[in-house]
Amino acid sequence: MTCSWLLAAALVAQVASVPIDRPKGEKKVEEAPPEPPDTGLYYHRYLQEVINVLETDSHFREKLQAANAEDIKSGKLSKELDFVSHHVRTKLDELKRQEVSRLRMLLKAKMDATMEQSVQIDHLGLLKQFEHLDPQNQHTFEARDLELLIQAATKDLENYDAAHHEEFKRYEMLKEHERREYLKSLDEEKRRAEETRFQELRQKHKEHPKVNVPGSRDQLKEVWEETDGLDPNEFNPKTFFKLHDTNSDGVLDEQELEALFTKELEKVYDPRNEEDDMLEMEEERLRMREHVMKNVDVNQDRLVTLEEFLKSTEKKEFNEAGGWETVDETQVYSEAELQRFEAELAAQEAELGRRAEQLRLQHQDLQERQVQLDAQKKEYQQAVLQMEQRKTQQGEAPAAPGQGEELKFQAQAPHAAPADPAAPASPEQNHLEPPQNQQPPQAEVQIQ
C-alpha cells in the first residue's frame, strides 16, 4: 500500500508506508502489504474500504501525499473528492449504500429485541446517531461523508485509549470483588491460608529485574544490544530509528513503538506464571506507548518523526536512569470506586434474579397449561373411542340364526268340522281357510 496508510494515520491512527525516493539503479523489492490493524471501531471495515478505494485514484493520492495531518483532520482534503474519477465515485457510492444497509439491519435487530413488532421504526432519525456518514443522503458518497468519516474516526480514536483504561479498571475491580466473595465462602482457617497464598503470589510477581522508563536511553540501548545485537557503546539514535522504522515510511507508528517495549514487558510478565496476568501486560504496553507519545510526539498526530525522535534524545529526562512504575505498583482504582462497582453488580444481579423469577413463573404456567392440555387431549381421545364403539354397536343386526343355519316350516292339518264319516273329504276342502275364530296352524320349526 502506498498512500492509504497516510490517510489512515489521521483516520485510524495507523500508518504503513509512503512512497520513498530510491536511487534509479536500485531494484525495488516487492513486499506484500501488511494487513492494517483493527482499530476497534464499529465502522472499521467501511473506513478501510473507503481508504482502499481512494488510494486507486491518482489525483487523490497525489493530494494526499502533499497534505499534512492537520489538512486531513480539518476536512480540507475532503474537497478533493470532487475531482476523483467517475468509477471511484461509483465505488464509494456503493460502499455507502452497503454501510447504510448494514446500519439499518443493526438498528432493526436492536429494535426487534426491545420493542413490539408492530412499532414503526424511524430509520432516518436513528441513523443520525451515527456520526461517520451523512444520513440525509443515503445513496451517494459526497465530500461531506469523507469529512464526517475523518472527524468521527479522529474523535473516536482519541477516546479509545481512555475507554480501554476504563475497561481495564472494571476488570481489576471485578477480580478483587470475586476474590473477596470467595474468601467469604471459606471458614476462618482456609481464609487465612488463601490470604497468605495471595500475598505470596503478589510478592513473587514483584520480584523482577528493573524496568527501564520507556523511551529512555537505558531502555533503547537495551533493545539495541539484546534485540538488534549491536554494541551498546556504539548506540546511535538516528541508526536506531531507521532500524525500527520497519516499513521505511519515515515515522514510527504506534505498533512500531509498542514493539520496542517487548523486552521490558518480558521482565515482568510470563504467561507460564500463575501470578502474571496477561491482560495487565497489555495495559502496561498501552501505558508505555502513551508515555512515549506524550514526551516525543510534539504535534500529537500519533506518529513519531525522525526529527521528533532526535529532539527527545536531547532532553534531560532521556538520560535519567530511573525505573518504570508497573501497573501492580499503581492504584488503578480506589476503595470508593470498588464499592460503587459492587453496588452496580448487586443491582444487576437483583435485576437478573427478578427476570429469572419471571421466567420461572412463566415456565411453571406453561407446564400447568401443558398438563391441562394433556388432560383435555385424553378426554377427547376417550370420547372419540366411545363414539366409535357406539357406531359399531348400532351397525350390527338383531340376534339372528348363525351362519349356515336354515329355517324349515312344517304345517299342521287344520281342525276340520265334523262331517259324514262316510263321505270322504274332497281335495278342495283340505285347502279351505280356517274360520275367523280359529287360530292359524302352528309352524313347527326344525333346526338342522
CSV table of C-alpha atoms in Angstrom, one decimal, residues 115-448:
chain,number,residue,atom,x,y,z
A,115,MET,CA,-39.8,-3.2,21.1
A,116,GLU,CA,-43.1,-4.6,19.7
A,117,GLN,CA,-43.1,-5.9,16.2
A,118,SER,CA,-45.9,-3.5,15.1
A,119,VAL,CA,-44.0,-0.3,16.1
A,120,GLN,CA,-42.8,1.7,13.1
A,121,ILE,CA,-39.1,2.5,13.0
A,122,ASP,CA,-37.8,5.9,12.1
A,123,HIS,CA,-34.7,4.8,10.3
A,124,LEU,CA,-33.6,8.3,9.3
A,125,GLY,CA,-33.9,9.6,12.8
A,126,LEU,CA,-32.0,6.6,14.2
A,127,LEU,CA,-29.3,6.9,11.5
A,128,LYS,CA,-28.5,10.4,12.8
A,129,GLN,CA,-26.8,8.8,15.9
A,130,PHE,CA,-24.0,7.6,13.6
A,131,GLU,CA,-21.6,10.3,13.1
A,132,HIS,CA,-19.3,8.7,10.4
A,133,LEU,CA,-21.7,9.4,7.5
A,134,ASP,CA,-24.3,11.9,6.3
A,135,PRO,CA,-27.8,10.3,7.0
A,136,GLN,CA,-29.6,12.9,4.9
A,137,ASN,CA,-28.1,11.5,1.8
A,138,GLN,CA,-28.2,7.7,1.9
A,139,HIS,CA,-27.3,6.9,-1.7
A,140,THR,CA,-24.2,8.8,-2.7
A,141,PHE,CA,-20.8,9.4,-1.2
A,142,GLU,CA,-20.0,13.1,-1.1
A,143,ALA,CA,-17.2,15.3,0.3
A,144,ARG,CA,-19.4,15.7,3.4
A,145,ASP,CA,-19.2,11.9,4.0
A,146,LEU,CA,-15.4,11.9,3.9
A,147,GLU,CA,-15.2,14.9,6.2
A,148,LEU,CA,-17.6,13.2,8.7
A,149,LEU,CA,-15.7,9.9,8.5
A,150,ILE,CA,-12.4,11.6,9.2
A,151,GLN,CA,-13.8,13.6,12.1
A,152,ALA,CA,-15.6,10.7,13.7
A,153,ALA,CA,-12.6,8.4,13.4
A,154,THR,CA,-10.3,11.0,14.9
A,155,LYS,CA,-12.6,11.7,17.8
A,156,ASP,CA,-13.3,8.1,18.5
A,157,LEU,CA,-9.7,7.1,18.5
A,158,GLU,CA,-8.8,9.9,20.8
A,159,ASN,CA,-11.2,8.4,23.3
A,160,TYR,CA,-10.2,4.8,22.5
A,161,ASP,CA,-7.3,4.7,25.0
A,162,ALA,CA,-9.4,6.3,27.7
A,163,ALA,CA,-12.1,3.7,27.1
A,164,HIS,CA,-9.5,0.9,27.2
A,165,HIS,CA,-8.2,2.2,30.6
A,166,GLU,CA,-11.8,2.3,32.0
A,167,GLU,CA,-12.4,-1.3,30.8
A,168,PHE,CA,-9.2,-2.4,32.4
A,169,LYS,CA,-10.2,-0.7,35.7
A,170,ARG,CA,-13.5,-2.6,35.7
A,171,TYR,CA,-11.7,-5.8,35.0
A,172,GLU,CA,-9.4,-5.3,38.0
A,173,MET,CA,-12.3,-4.4,40.3
A,174,LEU,CA,-14.2,-7.5,39.2
A,175,LYS,CA,-11.2,-9.6,40.0
A,176,GLU,CA,-10.9,-8.1,43.5
A,177,HIS,CA,-14.7,-8.5,44.1
A,178,GLU,CA,-14.6,-12.1,43.1
A,179,ARG,CA,-11.6,-12.7,45.4
A,180,ARG,CA,-13.4,-11.2,48.3
A,181,GLU,CA,-16.6,-13.1,47.7
A,182,TYR,CA,-14.6,-16.3,47.5
A,183,LEU,CA,-12.9,-15.6,50.8
A,184,LYS,CA,-16.3,-15.0,52.4
A,185,SER,CA,-17.3,-18.6,51.4
A,186,LEU,CA,-14.4,-20.1,53.4
A,187,ASP,CA,-14.0,-20.9,57.0
A,188,GLU,CA,-11.5,-19.0,59.1
A,189,GLU,CA,-8.6,-21.4,58.7
A,190,LYS,CA,-9.0,-21.7,54.9
A,191,ARG,CA,-9.4,-18.0,54.6
A,192,ARG,CA,-6.1,-17.3,56.3
A,193,ALA,CA,-4.4,-19.8,54.1
A,194,GLU,CA,-5.8,-18.3,50.9
A,195,GLU,CA,-4.8,-14.8,52.0
A,196,THR,CA,-1.3,-16.0,52.7
A,197,ARG,CA,-1.1,-17.6,49.2
A,198,PHE,CA,-2.4,-14.4,47.6
A,199,GLN,CA,0.2,-12.3,49.2
A,200,GLU,CA,3.0,-14.8,48.3
A,201,LEU,CA,1.9,-14.7,44.6
A,202,ARG,CA,1.7,-10.9,44.7
A,203,GLN,CA,5.3,-10.7,46.1
A,204,LYS,CA,6.6,-13.2,43.6
A,205,HIS,CA,5.2,-11.0,40.8
A,206,LYS,CA,7.1,-8.0,42.1
A,207,GLU,CA,10.4,-9.9,42.0
A,208,HIS,CA,11.7,-9.0,38.6
A,209,PRO,CA,14.6,-7.1,37.0
A,210,LYS,CA,14.5,-3.3,36.9
A,211,VAL,CA,12.1,-2.0,34.2
A,212,ASN,CA,13.5,0.9,32.3
A,213,VAL,CA,11.5,4.0,31.6
A,214,PRO,CA,10.0,3.6,28.0
A,215,GLY,CA,11.9,5.8,25.5
A,216,SER,CA,14.9,6.5,27.9
A,217,ARG,CA,18.5,5.9,26.9
A,218,ASP,CA,18.7,2.8,29.0
A,219,GLN,CA,15.6,1.3,27.5
A,220,LEU,CA,16.7,2.0,23.9
A,221,LYS,CA,20.2,0.8,24.5
A,222,GLU,CA,18.9,-2.5,25.9
A,223,VAL,CA,16.9,-3.0,22.7
A,224,TRP,CA,19.9,-2.0,20.6
A,225,GLU,CA,22.1,-4.6,22.4
A,226,GLU,CA,19.7,-7.5,23.1
A,227,THR,CA,17.3,-7.3,20.1
A,228,ASP,CA,19.4,-5.7,17.5
A,229,GLY,CA,22.6,-7.5,18.6
A,230,LEU,CA,24.8,-4.3,18.4
A,231,ASP,CA,27.5,-2.9,20.6
A,232,PRO,CA,25.9,-0.7,23.4
A,233,ASN,CA,28.9,1.5,23.3
A,234,GLU,CA,28.1,2.4,19.6
A,235,PHE,CA,24.5,3.3,20.3
A,236,ASN,CA,23.3,5.9,17.7
A,237,PRO,CA,19.7,7.3,17.9
A,238,LYS,CA,19.4,8.0,14.2
A,239,THR,CA,20.5,4.5,13.3
A,240,PHE,CA,18.2,3.1,15.9
A,241,PHE,CA,15.2,5.0,14.4
A,242,LYS,CA,15.9,3.6,10.9
A,243,LEU,CA,16.3,0.1,12.2
A,244,HIS,CA,12.9,0.1,13.9
A,245,ASP,CA,11.1,2.0,11.2
A,246,THR,CA,10.2,-1.4,9.9
A,247,ASN,CA,8.2,-0.2,6.9
A,248,SER,CA,10.6,2.6,6.0
A,249,ASP,CA,7.9,5.3,5.9
A,250,GLY,CA,9.9,7.8,7.8
A,251,VAL,CA,7.9,7.7,11.0
A,252,LEU,CA,7.4,5.4,14.0
A,253,ASP,CA,3.7,4.5,14.4
A,254,GLU,CA,2.1,3.1,17.5
A,255,GLN,CA,2.7,-0.5,16.6
A,256,GLU,CA,6.4,0.1,15.9
A,257,LEU,CA,6.7,1.9,19.2
A,258,GLU,CA,5.0,-0.8,21.2
A,259,ALA,CA,7.3,-3.4,19.6
A,260,LEU,CA,10.2,-1.6,21.4
A,261,PHE,CA,8.7,-2.4,24.8
A,262,THR,CA,8.7,-6.2,24.4
A,263,LYS,CA,11.9,-6.7,26.3
A,264,GLU,CA,10.7,-4.6,29.2
A,265,LEU,CA,7.4,-6.4,29.4
A,266,GLU,CA,9.1,-9.8,29.4
A,267,LYS,CA,10.9,-8.9,32.6
A,268,VAL,CA,7.6,-8.6,34.4
A,269,TYR,CA,5.1,-10.9,32.7
A,270,ASP,CA,5.4,-14.6,31.8
A,271,PRO,CA,2.3,-16.5,30.5
A,272,ARG,CA,3.5,-19.6,32.3
A,273,ASN,CA,3.4,-18.0,35.7
A,274,GLU,CA,0.2,-18.1,37.8
A,275,GLU,CA,1.0,-14.7,39.3
A,276,ASP,CA,1.3,-12.9,36.0
A,277,ASP,CA,-1.9,-11.6,34.3
A,278,MET,CA,-1.6,-11.1,30.5
A,279,LEU,CA,-4.3,-8.5,30.5
A,280,GLU,CA,-2.3,-6.5,32.8
A,281,MET,CA,0.6,-6.8,30.4
A,282,GLU,CA,-1.4,-5.3,27.6
A,283,GLU,CA,-2.4,-2.4,29.8
A,284,GLU,CA,1.3,-2.0,30.6
A,285,ARG,CA,2.1,-1.9,26.9
A,286,LEU,CA,-0.5,0.8,26.3
A,287,ARG,CA,0.7,2.9,29.2
A,288,MET,CA,4.3,2.7,27.9
A,289,ARG,CA,3.2,3.8,24.5
A,290,GLU,CA,1.2,6.7,25.9
A,291,HIS,CA,4.2,7.8,27.9
A,292,VAL,CA,6.5,7.9,24.9
A,293,MET,CA,3.9,9.7,22.7
A,294,LYS,CA,3.3,12.3,25.4
A,295,ASN,CA,7.1,13.1,25.6
A,296,VAL,CA,8.1,12.7,22.0
A,297,ASP,CA,5.1,13.3,19.7
A,298,VAL,CA,5.2,17.1,19.6
A,299,ASN,CA,2.4,17.7,17.1
A,300,GLN,CA,0.2,14.9,18.6
A,301,ASP,CA,-0.5,13.2,15.3
A,302,ARG,CA,0.2,9.8,16.9
A,303,LEU,CA,3.3,9.4,14.8
A,304,VAL,CA,6.9,10.0,15.7
A,305,THR,CA,9.1,11.5,13.0
A,306,LEU,CA,12.9,11.3,13.0
A,307,GLU,CA,13.1,14.9,14.0
A,308,GLU,CA,10.9,14.5,17.0
A,309,PHE,CA,12.8,11.3,18.0
A,310,LEU,CA,16.2,13.0,17.8
A,311,LYS,CA,14.9,16.0,19.8
A,312,SER,CA,13.6,13.7,22.5
A,313,THR,CA,17.1,12.2,23.0
A,314,GLU,CA,18.5,15.7,23.8
A,315,LYS,CA,16.2,16.1,26.7
A,316,LYS,CA,17.4,15.7,30.3
A,317,GLU,CA,14.8,13.0,31.0
A,318,PHE,CA,16.3,10.8,28.2
A,319,ASN,CA,19.4,10.2,30.2
A,320,GLU,CA,17.9,9.8,33.6
A,321,ALA,CA,18.3,6.2,34.9
A,322,GLY,CA,15.0,6.0,36.9
A,323,GLY,CA,12.8,2.9,36.9
A,324,TRP,CA,9.3,2.4,35.5
A,325,GLU,CA,6.4,2.0,37.9
A,326,THR,CA,4.4,-1.0,36.7
A,327,VAL,CA,0.6,-1.5,36.8
A,328,ASP,CA,0.7,-3.5,40.1
A,329,GLU,CA,2.6,-0.7,41.7
A,330,THR,CA,0.0,1.9,40.8
A,331,GLN,CA,-3.5,2.4,42.3
A,332,VAL,CA,-5.8,1.5,39.4
A,333,TYR,CA,-9.0,2.2,41.5
A,334,SER,CA,-9.9,3.5,44.9
A,335,GLU,CA,-11.9,1.7,47.6
A,336,ALA,CA,-14.9,4.0,47.0
A,337,GLU,CA,-14.8,3.1,43.3
A,338,LEU,CA,-14.8,-0.5,44.2
A,339,GLN,CA,-17.8,-0.1,46.5
A,340,ARG,CA,-19.7,1.7,43.7
A,341,PHE,CA,-18.8,-1.1,41.3
A,342,GLU,CA,-20.0,-3.7,43.7
A,343,ALA,CA,-23.3,-1.8,44.2
A,344,GLU,CA,-23.7,-1.9,40.4
A,345,LEU,CA,-23.1,-5.6,40.4
A,346,ALA,CA,-25.6,-6.1,43.2
A,347,ALA,CA,-28.2,-4.1,41.3
A,348,GLN,CA,-27.5,-6.1,38.1
A,349,GLU,CA,-27.7,-9.4,40.0
A,350,ALA,CA,-31.0,-8.3,41.5
A,351,GLU,CA,-32.4,-7.4,38.1
A,352,LEU,CA,-31.2,-10.7,36.7
A,353,GLY,CA,-32.8,-12.5,39.7
A,354,ARG,CA,-36.1,-10.7,39.0
A,355,ARG,CA,-36.1,-11.7,35.4
A,356,ALA,CA,-35.1,-15.3,36.3
A,357,GLU,CA,-38.1,-15.4,38.7
A,358,GLN,CA,-40.4,-14.1,35.9
A,359,LEU,CA,-39.1,-16.8,33.6
A,360,ARG,CA,-39.6,-19.4,36.3
A,361,LEU,CA,-43.2,-18.4,36.8
A,362,GLN,CA,-43.8,-18.3,33.1
A,363,HIS,CA,-42.3,-21.8,32.8
A,364,GLN,CA,-44.4,-23.0,35.6
A,365,ASP,CA,-47.5,-21.6,34.0
A,366,LEU,CA,-46.6,-23.2,30.7
A,367,GLN,CA,-46.2,-26.6,32.5
A,368,GLU,CA,-49.6,-26.3,34.1
A,369,ARG,CA,-51.2,-25.4,30.8
A,370,GLN,CA,-49.5,-28.4,29.3
A,371,VAL,CA,-50.9,-30.6,32.0
A,372,GLN,CA,-54.4,-29.2,31.2
A,373,LEU,CA,-53.9,-29.7,27.5
A,374,ASP,CA,-52.8,-33.3,28.1
A,375,ALA,CA,-55.9,-34.0,30.2
A,376,GLN,CA,-58.2,-32.4,27.6
A,377,LYS,CA,-56.5,-34.5,24.9
A,378,LYS,CA,-57.0,-37.7,26.9
A,379,GLU,CA,-60.7,-36.9,27.5
A,380,TYR,CA,-61.1,-36.1,23.8
A,381,GLN,CA,-59.5,-39.4,22.8
A,382,GLN,CA,-61.8,-41.3,25.3
A,383,ALA,CA,-64.9,-39.6,23.8
A,384,VAL,CA,-63.8,-40.4,20.3
A,385,LEU,CA,-63.3,-44.1,21.3
A,386,GLN,CA,-66.7,-44.3,22.9
A,387,MET,CA,-68.4,-42.8,19.8
A,388,GLU,CA,-66.7,-45.3,17.6
A,389,GLN,CA,-67.9,-48.2,19.9
A,390,ARG,CA,-71.5,-46.9,19.7
A,391,LYS,CA,-71.3,-46.7,15.9
A,392,THR,CA,-70.1,-50.2,15.8
A,393,GLN,CA,-72.9,-51.5,18.0
A,394,GLN,CA,-75.6,-49.6,16.1
A,395,GLY,CA,-74.3,-51.1,12.8
A,396,GLU,CA,-74.8,-54.7,14.0
A,397,ALA,CA,-78.2,-56.5,13.1
A,398,PRO,CA,-80.6,-58.0,15.8
A,399,ALA,CA,-79.9,-61.6,17.0
A,400,ALA,CA,-80.3,-64.0,14.1
A,401,PRO,CA,-79.5,-67.6,13.3
A,402,GLY,CA,-76.0,-68.4,13.0
A,403,GLN,CA,-74.4,-68.6,9.6
A,404,GLY,CA,-75.2,-71.8,7.8
A,405,GLU,CA,-78.5,-72.4,9.7
A,406,GLU,CA,-81.8,-72.9,7.9
A,407,LEU,CA,-85.4,-72.4,8.9
A,408,LYS,CA,-87.9,-75.2,7.9
A,409,PHE,CA,-91.6,-74.9,8.4
A,410,GLN,CA,-94.0,-77.9,8.6
A,411,ALA,CA,-97.7,-77.1,8.5
A,412,GLN,CA,-100.1,-78.9,10.7
A,413,ALA,CA,-103.6,-80.0,9.4
A,414,PRO,CA,-106.4,-77.7,10.5
A,415,HIS,CA,-109.1,-78.8,12.8
A,416,ALA,CA,-111.9,-79.8,10.4
A,417,ALA,CA,-115.6,-79.7,11.3
A,418,PRO,CA,-117.4,-83.0,11.9
A,419,ALA,CA,-118.6,-84.5,8.7
A,420,ASP,CA,-120.2,-87.5,7.4
A,421,PRO,CA,-117.8,-90.2,8.0
A,422,ALA,CA,-118.9,-92.0,5.0
A,423,ALA,CA,-118.2,-89.1,2.8
A,424,PRO,CA,-114.6,-88.6,2.1
A,425,ALA,CA,-113.2,-85.1,2.1
A,426,SER,CA,-112.5,-83.5,-1.2
A,427,PRO,CA,-109.1,-82.0,-2.0
A,428,GLU,CA,-110.6,-78.5,-2.2
A,429,GLN,CA,-111.9,-78.8,1.4
A,430,ASN,CA,-108.4,-79.5,2.5
A,431,HIS,CA,-107.4,-76.0,1.3
A,432,LEU,CA,-110.2,-74.0,2.9
A,433,GLU,CA,-109.2,-71.2,5.1
A,434,PRO,CA,-109.9,-71.7,8.8
A,435,PRO,CA,-112.8,-69.9,10.3
A,436,GLN,CA,-112.3,-66.4,11.8
A,437,ASN,CA,-112.3,-67.6,15.3
A,438,GLN,CA,-109.8,-70.2,14.8
A,439,GLN,CA,-106.0,-69.8,15.2
A,440,PRO,CA,-103.9,-70.5,12.1
A,441,PRO,CA,-101.9,-73.6,12.1
A,442,GLN,CA,-98.7,-73.5,14.1
A,443,ALA,CA,-95.4,-73.9,12.3
A,444,GLU,CA,-93.0,-76.5,13.6
A,445,VAL,CA,-89.5,-75.2,13.4
A,446,GLN,CA,-86.8,-77.7,12.9
A,447,ILE,CA,-83.3,-76.5,13.1
A,448,GLN,CA,-80.7,-78.6,11.2
